[in-house]
Amino acid sequence: MGRMRGVHERPAGLSYQPELVDPDEERSLLTALAAYDFREIRMHGQIARRTVRHFGFDYDYGSFQLTAAEALPVELCEVRERCAALAGVPAGTLAQALVTRYPPGSVIGWHRDAPAFGPTVVGLSLGCACLLRFQRGTGDNRRVYEVELAPRSAYVLAGAARSSWQHSIPPVPELRYSITFRQLRGA
Ligand SMILES: O=C(O)CCC(=O)C(=O)O
Ligand SMILES: [Fe+2]
């Protein structure tokens, strides 16, 4: 927990599963992902170093709107089945897949996932390991947690981990990809 200040508490609704895919599957996913056309993210006029590709639904970071996007490519369908099983939701409810490419040194800052998405988020990590940090509350009520996301592992954010806690990823040491699946709220 090293550098995080606050009282250590595991967020309710967080689960972690090592080795959701095996090294061969990781290699072929990394090959497929390397060929995707990633887009930049501009938020508050700033361009993030990480880049993204949306399938199923596109999320506009400026207008907070969801619009229909390209269907899930075949290589992500099997992964979605496994992520859905891990989260205990029907695969069809995971309507959006977001592939994020983190070059060395890139981050994602503190946030909660947009309320336009449903109560369960599942993420698969490929490439370099990183930390996933959590925080909630301020001052004496600050609570913190961090988990290492190993390559090939998956995590589920549900319950309070999804709705009350913020999460972030500090600078990744080497290239990392994540594939996160989200439901649409009310679907
Ligand atoms: O890369 C990840 O695993 C997390 C990404 C994330 O928090 C997000 O896209 O909302
Ligand atoms: Fe997030």
PDB file of C-alpha atoms and ligand atoms in Angstrom:
ATOM      1  CA  MET A   1       0.000   0.000   0.000  1.00  0.00           C
ATOM      2  CA  GLY A   2       3.237   1.966   0.233  1.00  0.00           C
ATOM      3  CA  ARG A   3       2.621   5.463  -0.986  1.00  0.00           C
ATOM      4  CA  MET A   4      -1.161   5.696  -0.599  1.00  0.00           C
ATOM      5  CA  ARG A   5      -2.249   7.736   2.431  1.00  0.00           C
ATOM      6  CA  GLY A   6      -5.421   6.829   4.268  1.00  0.00           C
ATOM      7  CA  VAL A   7      -7.007   3.841   5.932  1.00  0.00           C
ATOM      8  CA  HIS A   8      -6.637   0.635   3.963  1.00  0.00           C
ATOM      9  CA  GLU A   9     -10.003  -0.991   3.107  1.00  0.00           C
ATOM     10  CA  ARG A  10     -10.894  -3.438   0.368  1.00  0.00           C
ATOM     11  CA  PRO A  11     -13.747  -2.014  -1.720  1.00  0.00           C
ATOM     12  CA  ALA A  12     -16.887  -4.156  -1.497  1.00  0.00           C
ATOM     13  CA  GLY A  13     -17.811  -5.426  -4.943  1.00  0.00           C
ATOM     14  CA  LEU A  14     -14.213  -5.663  -6.199  1.00  0.00           C
ATOM     15  CA  SER A  15     -13.115  -9.075  -7.403  1.00  0.00           C
ATOM     16  CA  TYR A  16      -9.892 -10.183  -9.021  1.00  0.00           C
ATOM     17  CA  GLN A  17      -9.178 -13.271 -11.097  1.00  0.00           C
ATOM     18  CA  PRO A  18      -5.624 -14.164 -12.168  1.00  0.00           C
ATOM     19  CA  GLU A  19      -5.054 -15.968 -15.498  1.00  0.00           C
ATOM     20  CA  LEU A  20      -8.445 -15.405 -17.099  1.00  0.00           C
ATOM     21  CA  VAL A  21      -6.684 -16.055 -20.403  1.00  0.00           C
ATOM     22  CA  ASP A  22      -3.608 -18.228 -20.957  1.00  0.00           C
ATOM     23  CA  PRO A  23      -0.277 -17.025 -22.420  1.00  0.00           C
ATOM     24  CA  ASP A  24      -1.141 -18.290 -25.944  1.00  0.00           C
ATOM     25  CA  GLU A  25      -4.465 -16.466 -25.885  1.00  0.00           C
ATOM     26  CA  GLU A  26      -2.738 -13.348 -24.582  1.00  0.00           C
ATOM     27  CA  ARG A  27      -0.231 -13.491 -27.449  1.00  0.00           C
ATOM     28  CA  SER A  28      -2.921 -13.743 -30.110  1.00  0.00           C
ATOM     29  CA  LEU A  29      -5.008 -11.005 -28.487  1.00  0.00           C
ATOM     30  CA  LEU A  30      -1.956  -8.723 -28.356  1.00  0.00           C
ATOM     31  CA  THR A  31      -1.341  -9.351 -32.065  1.00  0.00           C
ATOM     32  CA  ALA A  32      -4.956  -8.522 -32.908  1.00  0.00           C
ATOM     33  CA  LEU A  33      -5.010  -5.416 -30.707  1.00  0.00           C
ATOM     34  CA  ALA A  34      -1.757  -4.093 -32.162  1.00  0.00           C
ATOM     35  CA  ALA A  35      -3.547  -3.794 -35.533  1.00  0.00           C
ATOM     36  CA  TYR A  36      -6.534  -1.783 -34.183  1.00  0.00           C
ATOM     37  CA  ASP A  37      -6.937   1.815 -35.127  1.00  0.00           C
ATOM     38  CA  PHE A  38      -6.797   3.574 -31.719  1.00  0.00           C
ATOM     39  CA  ARG A  39      -8.286   7.037 -31.230  1.00  0.00           C
ATOM     40  CA  GLU A  40      -7.136   9.853 -29.023  1.00  0.00           C
ATOM     41  CA  ILE A  41      -9.083  11.003 -25.980  1.00  0.00           C
ATOM     42  CA  ARG A  42      -9.508  14.713 -25.506  1.00  0.00           C
ATOM     43  CA  MET A  43     -10.852  15.756 -22.106  1.00  0.00           C
ATOM     44  CA  HIS A  44     -11.097  19.372 -20.961  1.00  0.00           C
ATOM     45  CA  GLY A  45      -8.932  20.316 -23.957  1.00  0.00           C
ATOM     46  CA  GLN A  46      -6.141  17.928 -22.933  1.00  0.00           C
ATOM     47  CA  ILE A  47      -5.088  14.946 -25.029  1.00  0.00           C
ATOM     48  CA  ALA A  48      -4.431  11.849 -22.925  1.00  0.00           C
ATOM     49  CA  ARG A  49      -1.428   9.647 -23.677  1.00  0.00           C
ATOM     50  CA  ARG A  50      -3.534   6.510 -23.599  1.00  0.00           C
ATOM     51  CA  THR A  51      -5.631   5.836 -26.682  1.00  0.00           C
ATOM     52  CA  VAL A  52      -8.874   3.902 -27.069  1.00  0.00           C
ATOM     53  CA  ARG A  53     -11.072   1.907 -29.398  1.00  0.00           C
ATOM     54  CA  HIS A  54     -14.769   1.356 -28.669  1.00  0.00           C
ATOM     55  CA  PHE A  55     -16.939  -1.487 -29.886  1.00  0.00           C
ATOM     56  CA  GLY A  56     -20.678  -1.901 -29.423  1.00  0.00           C
ATOM     57  CA  PHE A  57     -21.193   1.647 -28.223  1.00  0.00           C
ATOM     58  CA  ASP A  58     -19.072   4.726 -28.544  1.00  0.00           C
ATOM     59  CA  TYR A  59     -18.779   7.050 -25.571  1.00  0.00           C
ATOM     60  CA  ASP A  60     -18.253  10.734 -26.293  1.00  0.00           C
ATOM     61  CA  TYR A  61     -16.083  12.129 -23.475  1.00  0.00           C
ATOM     62  CA  GLY A  62     -17.227  15.667 -24.267  1.00  0.00           C
ATOM     63  CA  SER A  63     -20.999  15.263 -24.541  1.00  0.00           C
ATOM     64  CA  PHE A  64     -21.281  12.143 -22.280  1.00  0.00           C
ATOM     65  CA  GLN A  65     -23.437  10.535 -24.984  1.00  0.00           C
ATOM     66  CA  LEU A  66     -23.450   6.903 -26.119  1.00  0.00           C
ATOM     67  CA  THR A  67     -23.955   6.099 -29.787  1.00  0.00           C
ATOM     68  CA  ALA A  68     -23.971   2.746 -31.601  1.00  0.00           C
ATOM     69  CA  ALA A  69     -20.520   1.740 -32.871  1.00  0.00           C
ATOM     70  CA  GLU A  70     -18.918  -1.133 -34.765  1.00  0.00           C
ATOM     71  CA  ALA A  71     -19.827  -4.641 -33.578  1.00  0.00           C
ATOM     72  CA  LEU A  72     -17.455  -6.595 -31.341  1.00  0.00           C
ATOM     73  CA  PRO A  73     -14.666  -8.252 -33.376  1.00  0.00           C
ATOM     74  CA  VAL A  74     -14.628 -12.043 -33.186  1.00  0.00           C
ATOM     75  CA  GLU A  75     -11.438 -12.192 -31.069  1.00  0.00           C
ATOM     76  CA  LEU A  76     -13.209 -10.260 -28.299  1.00  0.00           C
ATOM     77  CA  CYS A  77     -16.338 -12.436 -28.216  1.00  0.00           C
ATOM     78  CA  GLU A  78     -14.732 -15.379 -26.391  1.00  0.00           C
ATOM     79  CA  VAL A  79     -13.108 -12.972 -23.945  1.00  0.00           C
ATOM     80  CA  ARG A  80     -16.467 -11.338 -23.308  1.00  0.00           C
ATOM     81  CA  GLU A  81     -18.027 -14.738 -22.495  1.00  0.00           C
ATOM     82  CA  ARG A  82     -15.371 -15.359 -19.872  1.00  0.00           C
ATOM     83  CA  CYS A  83     -15.620 -11.876 -18.397  1.00  0.00           C
ATOM     84  CA  ALA A  84     -19.407 -12.217 -18.192  1.00  0.00           C
ATOM     85  CA  ALA A  85     -19.104 -15.576 -16.413  1.00  0.00           C
ATOM     86  CA  LEU A  86     -16.652 -14.057 -13.944  1.00  0.00           C
ATOM     87  CA  ALA A  87     -19.030 -11.173 -13.218  1.00  0.00           C
ATOM     88  CA  GLY A  88     -22.124 -13.407 -13.130  1.00  0.00           C
ATOM     89  CA  VAL A  89     -23.962 -11.448 -15.832  1.00  0.00           C
ATOM     90  CA  PRO A  90     -25.263 -12.603 -19.240  1.00  0.00           C
ATOM     91  CA  ALA A  91     -22.609 -11.931 -21.920  1.00  0.00           C
ATOM     92  CA  GLY A  92     -25.167 -10.078 -24.038  1.00  0.00           C
ATOM     93  CA  THR A  93     -25.573  -7.400 -21.362  1.00  0.00           C
ATOM     94  CA  LEU A  94     -21.905  -6.424 -21.779  1.00  0.00           C
ATOM     95  CA  ALA A  95     -22.852  -4.208 -24.691  1.00  0.00           C
ATOM     96  CA  GLN A  96     -19.702  -2.135 -24.834  1.00  0.00           C
ATOM     97  CA  ALA A  97     -16.067  -3.191 -25.153  1.00  0.00           C
ATOM     98  CA  LEU A  98     -13.453  -0.494 -24.631  1.00  0.00           C
ATOM     99  CA  VAL A  99      -9.899  -1.382 -25.620  1.00  0.00           C
ATOM    100  CA  THR A 100      -7.354   0.984 -24.080  1.00  0.00           C
ATOM    101  CA  ARG A 101      -3.721   1.170 -25.101  1.00  0.00           C
ATOM    102  CA  TYR A 102      -1.360   2.507 -22.416  1.00  0.00           C
ATOM    103  CA  PRO A 103       2.096   3.394 -23.739  1.00  0.00           C
ATOM    104  CA  PRO A 104       4.911   3.418 -21.139  1.00  0.00           C
ATOM    105  CA  GLY A 105       4.352   6.208 -18.597  1.00  0.00           C
ATOM    106  CA  SER A 106       0.655   6.699 -19.390  1.00  0.00           C
ATOM    107  CA  VAL A 107      -2.064   6.758 -16.732  1.00  0.00           C
ATOM    108  CA  ILE A 108      -5.750   7.017 -16.091  1.00  0.00           C
ATOM    109  CA  GLY A 109      -6.612   9.631 -13.473  1.00  0.00           C
ATOM    110  CA  TRP A 110      -9.061   9.366 -10.578  1.00  0.00           C
ATOM    111  CA  HIS A 111     -12.630   8.774 -11.745  1.00  0.00           C
ATOM    112  CA  ARG A 112     -15.778   6.739 -11.376  1.00  0.00           C
ATOM    113  CA  ASP A 113     -17.021   5.187 -14.617  1.00  0.00           C
ATOM    114  CA  ALA A 114     -19.781   7.183 -16.278  1.00  0.00           C
ATOM    115  CA  PRO A 115     -23.304   6.741 -14.892  1.00  0.00           C
ATOM    116  CA  ALA A 116     -24.535   6.037 -18.447  1.00  0.00           C
ATOM    117  CA  PHE A 117     -23.126   2.548 -17.891  1.00  0.00           C
ATOM    118  CA  GLY A 118     -24.672  -0.208 -15.793  1.00  0.00           C
ATOM    119  CA  PRO A 119     -23.671  -1.532 -12.361  1.00  0.00           C
ATOM    120  CA  THR A 120     -21.003  -4.046 -13.463  1.00  0.00           C
ATOM    121  CA  VAL A 121     -17.685  -3.316 -15.179  1.00  0.00           C
ATOM    122  CA  VAL A 122     -15.219  -6.089 -16.041  1.00  0.00           C
ATOM    123  CA  GLY A 123     -11.640  -5.504 -17.162  1.00  0.00           C
ATOM    124  CA  LEU A 124      -8.986  -7.802 -18.640  1.00  0.00           C
ATOM    125  CA  SER A 125      -5.295  -6.792 -18.537  1.00  0.00           C
ATOM    126  CA  LEU A 126      -2.752  -7.674 -21.235  1.00  0.00           C
ATOM    127  CA  GLY A 127       0.931  -6.816 -21.554  1.00  0.00           C
ATOM    128  CA  CYS A 128       2.627  -5.078 -18.666  1.00  0.00           C
ATOM    129  CA  ALA A 129       1.349  -5.347 -15.062  1.00  0.00           C
ATOM    130  CA  CYS A 130       0.109  -2.175 -13.372  1.00  0.00           C
ATOM    131  CA  LEU A 131      -1.537  -1.005 -10.161  1.00  0.00           C
ATOM    132  CA  LEU A 132      -5.252  -0.281  -9.864  1.00  0.00           C
ATOM    133  CA  ARG A 133      -5.825   2.188  -7.034  1.00  0.00           C
ATOM    134  CA  PHE A 134      -9.026   3.005  -5.181  1.00  0.00           C
ATOM    135  CA  GLN A 135     -10.035   5.896  -2.965  1.00  0.00           C
ATOM    136  CA  ARG A 136     -13.135   7.225  -1.269  1.00  0.00           C
ATOM    137  CA  GLY A 137     -13.817   9.881   1.341  1.00  0.00           C
ATOM    138  CA  THR A 138     -11.610  12.764   2.434  1.00  0.00           C
ATOM    139  CA  GLY A 139      -9.584  13.721   5.510  1.00  0.00           C
ATOM    140  CA  ASP A 140      -9.979  11.263   8.384  1.00  0.00           C
ATOM    141  CA  ASN A 141     -12.560   9.368   6.334  1.00  0.00           C
ATOM    142  CA  ARG A 142     -10.228   8.703   3.415  1.00  0.00           C
ATOM    143  CA  ARG A 143     -10.093   5.020   2.515  1.00  0.00           C
ATOM    144  CA  VAL A 144      -7.626   3.593   0.017  1.00  0.00           C
ATOM    145  CA  TYR A 145      -6.795   0.302  -1.620  1.00  0.00           C
ATOM    146  CA  GLU A 146      -4.605  -0.971  -4.412  1.00  0.00           C
ATOM    147  CA  VAL A 147      -4.341  -4.207  -6.314  1.00  0.00           C
ATOM    148  CA  GLU A 148      -1.730  -5.307  -8.831  1.00  0.00           C
ATOM    149  CA  LEU A 149      -3.288  -6.155 -12.183  1.00  0.00           C
ATOM    150  CA  ALA A 150      -1.120  -8.943 -13.556  1.00  0.00           C
ATOM    151  CA  PRO A 151      -1.127  -9.609 -17.292  1.00  0.00           C
ATOM    152  CA  ARG A 152      -3.969 -12.022 -18.243  1.00  0.00           C
ATOM    153  CA  SER A 153      -5.907 -11.214 -15.064  1.00  0.00           C
ATOM    154  CA  ALA A 154      -9.403  -9.782 -14.856  1.00  0.00           C
ATOM    155  CA  TYR A 155     -11.222  -7.661 -12.296  1.00  0.00           C
ATOM    156  CA  VAL A 156     -14.860  -6.898 -11.663  1.00  0.00           C
ATOM    157  CA  LEU A 157     -16.115  -3.581 -10.334  1.00  0.00           C
ATOM    158  CA  ALA A 158     -19.610  -3.985  -8.929  1.00  0.00           C
ATOM    159  CA  GLY A 159     -21.494  -2.611  -5.922  1.00  0.00           C
ATOM    160  CA  ALA A 160     -19.617   0.083  -3.997  1.00  0.00           C
ATOM    161  CA  ALA A 161     -16.383  -0.534  -5.936  1.00  0.00           C
ATOM    162  CA  ARG A 162     -18.270   0.632  -9.029  1.00  0.00           C
ATOM    163  CA  SER A 163     -20.552   3.290  -7.592  1.00  0.00           C
ATOM    164  CA  SER A 164     -18.840   4.861  -4.544  1.00  0.00           C
ATOM    165  CA  TRP A 165     -15.106   4.406  -4.959  1.00  0.00           C
ATOM    166  CA  GLN A 166     -12.925   6.218  -7.466  1.00  0.00           C
ATOM    167  CA  HIS A 167     -10.171   4.327  -9.239  1.00  0.00           C
ATOM    168  CA  SER A 168      -6.988   5.250 -11.120  1.00  0.00           C
ATOM    169  CA  ILE A 169      -3.899   3.680 -12.660  1.00  0.00           C
ATOM    170  CA  PRO A 170      -0.482   5.275 -11.970  1.00  0.00           C
ATOM    171  CA  PRO A 171       2.116   5.378 -14.789  1.00  0.00           C
ATOM    172  CA  VAL A 172       2.462   1.973 -16.444  1.00  0.00           C
ATOM    173  CA  PRO A 173       6.118   0.837 -16.762  1.00  0.00           C
ATOM    174  CA  GLU A 174       5.703  -0.735 -20.215  1.00  0.00           C
ATOM    175  CA  LEU A 175       3.027  -1.088 -22.883  1.00  0.00           C
ATOM    176  CA  ARG A 176      -0.264  -2.340 -21.418  1.00  0.00           C
ATOM    177  CA  TYR A 177      -3.680  -2.953 -22.942  1.00  0.00           C
ATOM    178  CA  SER A 178      -6.969  -3.353 -21.152  1.00  0.00           C
ATOM    179  CA  ILE A 179     -10.247  -4.619 -22.510  1.00  0.00           C
ATOM    180  CA  THR A 180     -13.123  -3.388 -20.360  1.00  0.00           C
ATOM    181  CA  PHE A 181     -16.728  -4.444 -20.801  1.00  0.00           C
ATOM    182  CA  ARG A 182     -19.685  -2.360 -19.669  1.00  0.00           C
ATOM    183  CA  GLN A 183     -23.427  -2.693 -19.525  1.00  0.00           C
ATOM    184  CA  LEU A 184     -25.802   0.050 -20.524  1.00  0.00           C
ATOM    185  CA  ARG A 185     -27.707   1.444 -17.560  1.00  0.00           C
ATOM    186  CA  GLY A 186     -31.184  -0.001 -17.296  1.00  0.00           C
ATOM    187  CA  ALA A 187     -30.518  -2.663 -19.968  1.00  0.00           C
TER     188      ALA A 187
HETATM  189  O1  LIG B   1      -7.319   0.001 -17.895  1.00  0.00           O
HETATM  190  C1  LIG B   1      -8.060  -0.401 -17.011  1.00  0.00           C
HETATM  191  O2  LIG B   1      -8.039  -1.554 -16.582  1.00  0.00           O
HETATM  192  C2  LIG B   1      -9.032   0.552 -16.342  1.00  0.00           C
HETATM  193  C3  LIG B   1      -9.573   1.586 -17.266  1.00  0.00           C
HETATM  194  C4  LIG B   1     -10.643   2.429 -16.635  1.00  0.00           C
HETATM  195  O3  LIG B   1     -10.699   2.643 -15.452  1.00  0.00           O
HETATM  196  C5  LIG B   1     -11.676   2.980 -17.509  1.00  0.00           C
HETATM  197  O4  LIG B   1     -11.547   2.893 -18.730  1.00  0.00           O
HETATM  198  O5  LIG B   1     -12.659   3.526 -16.986  1.00  0.00           O
HETATM  199 FE    FE B   2     -12.674   3.287 -14.957  1.00  0.00          FE
END
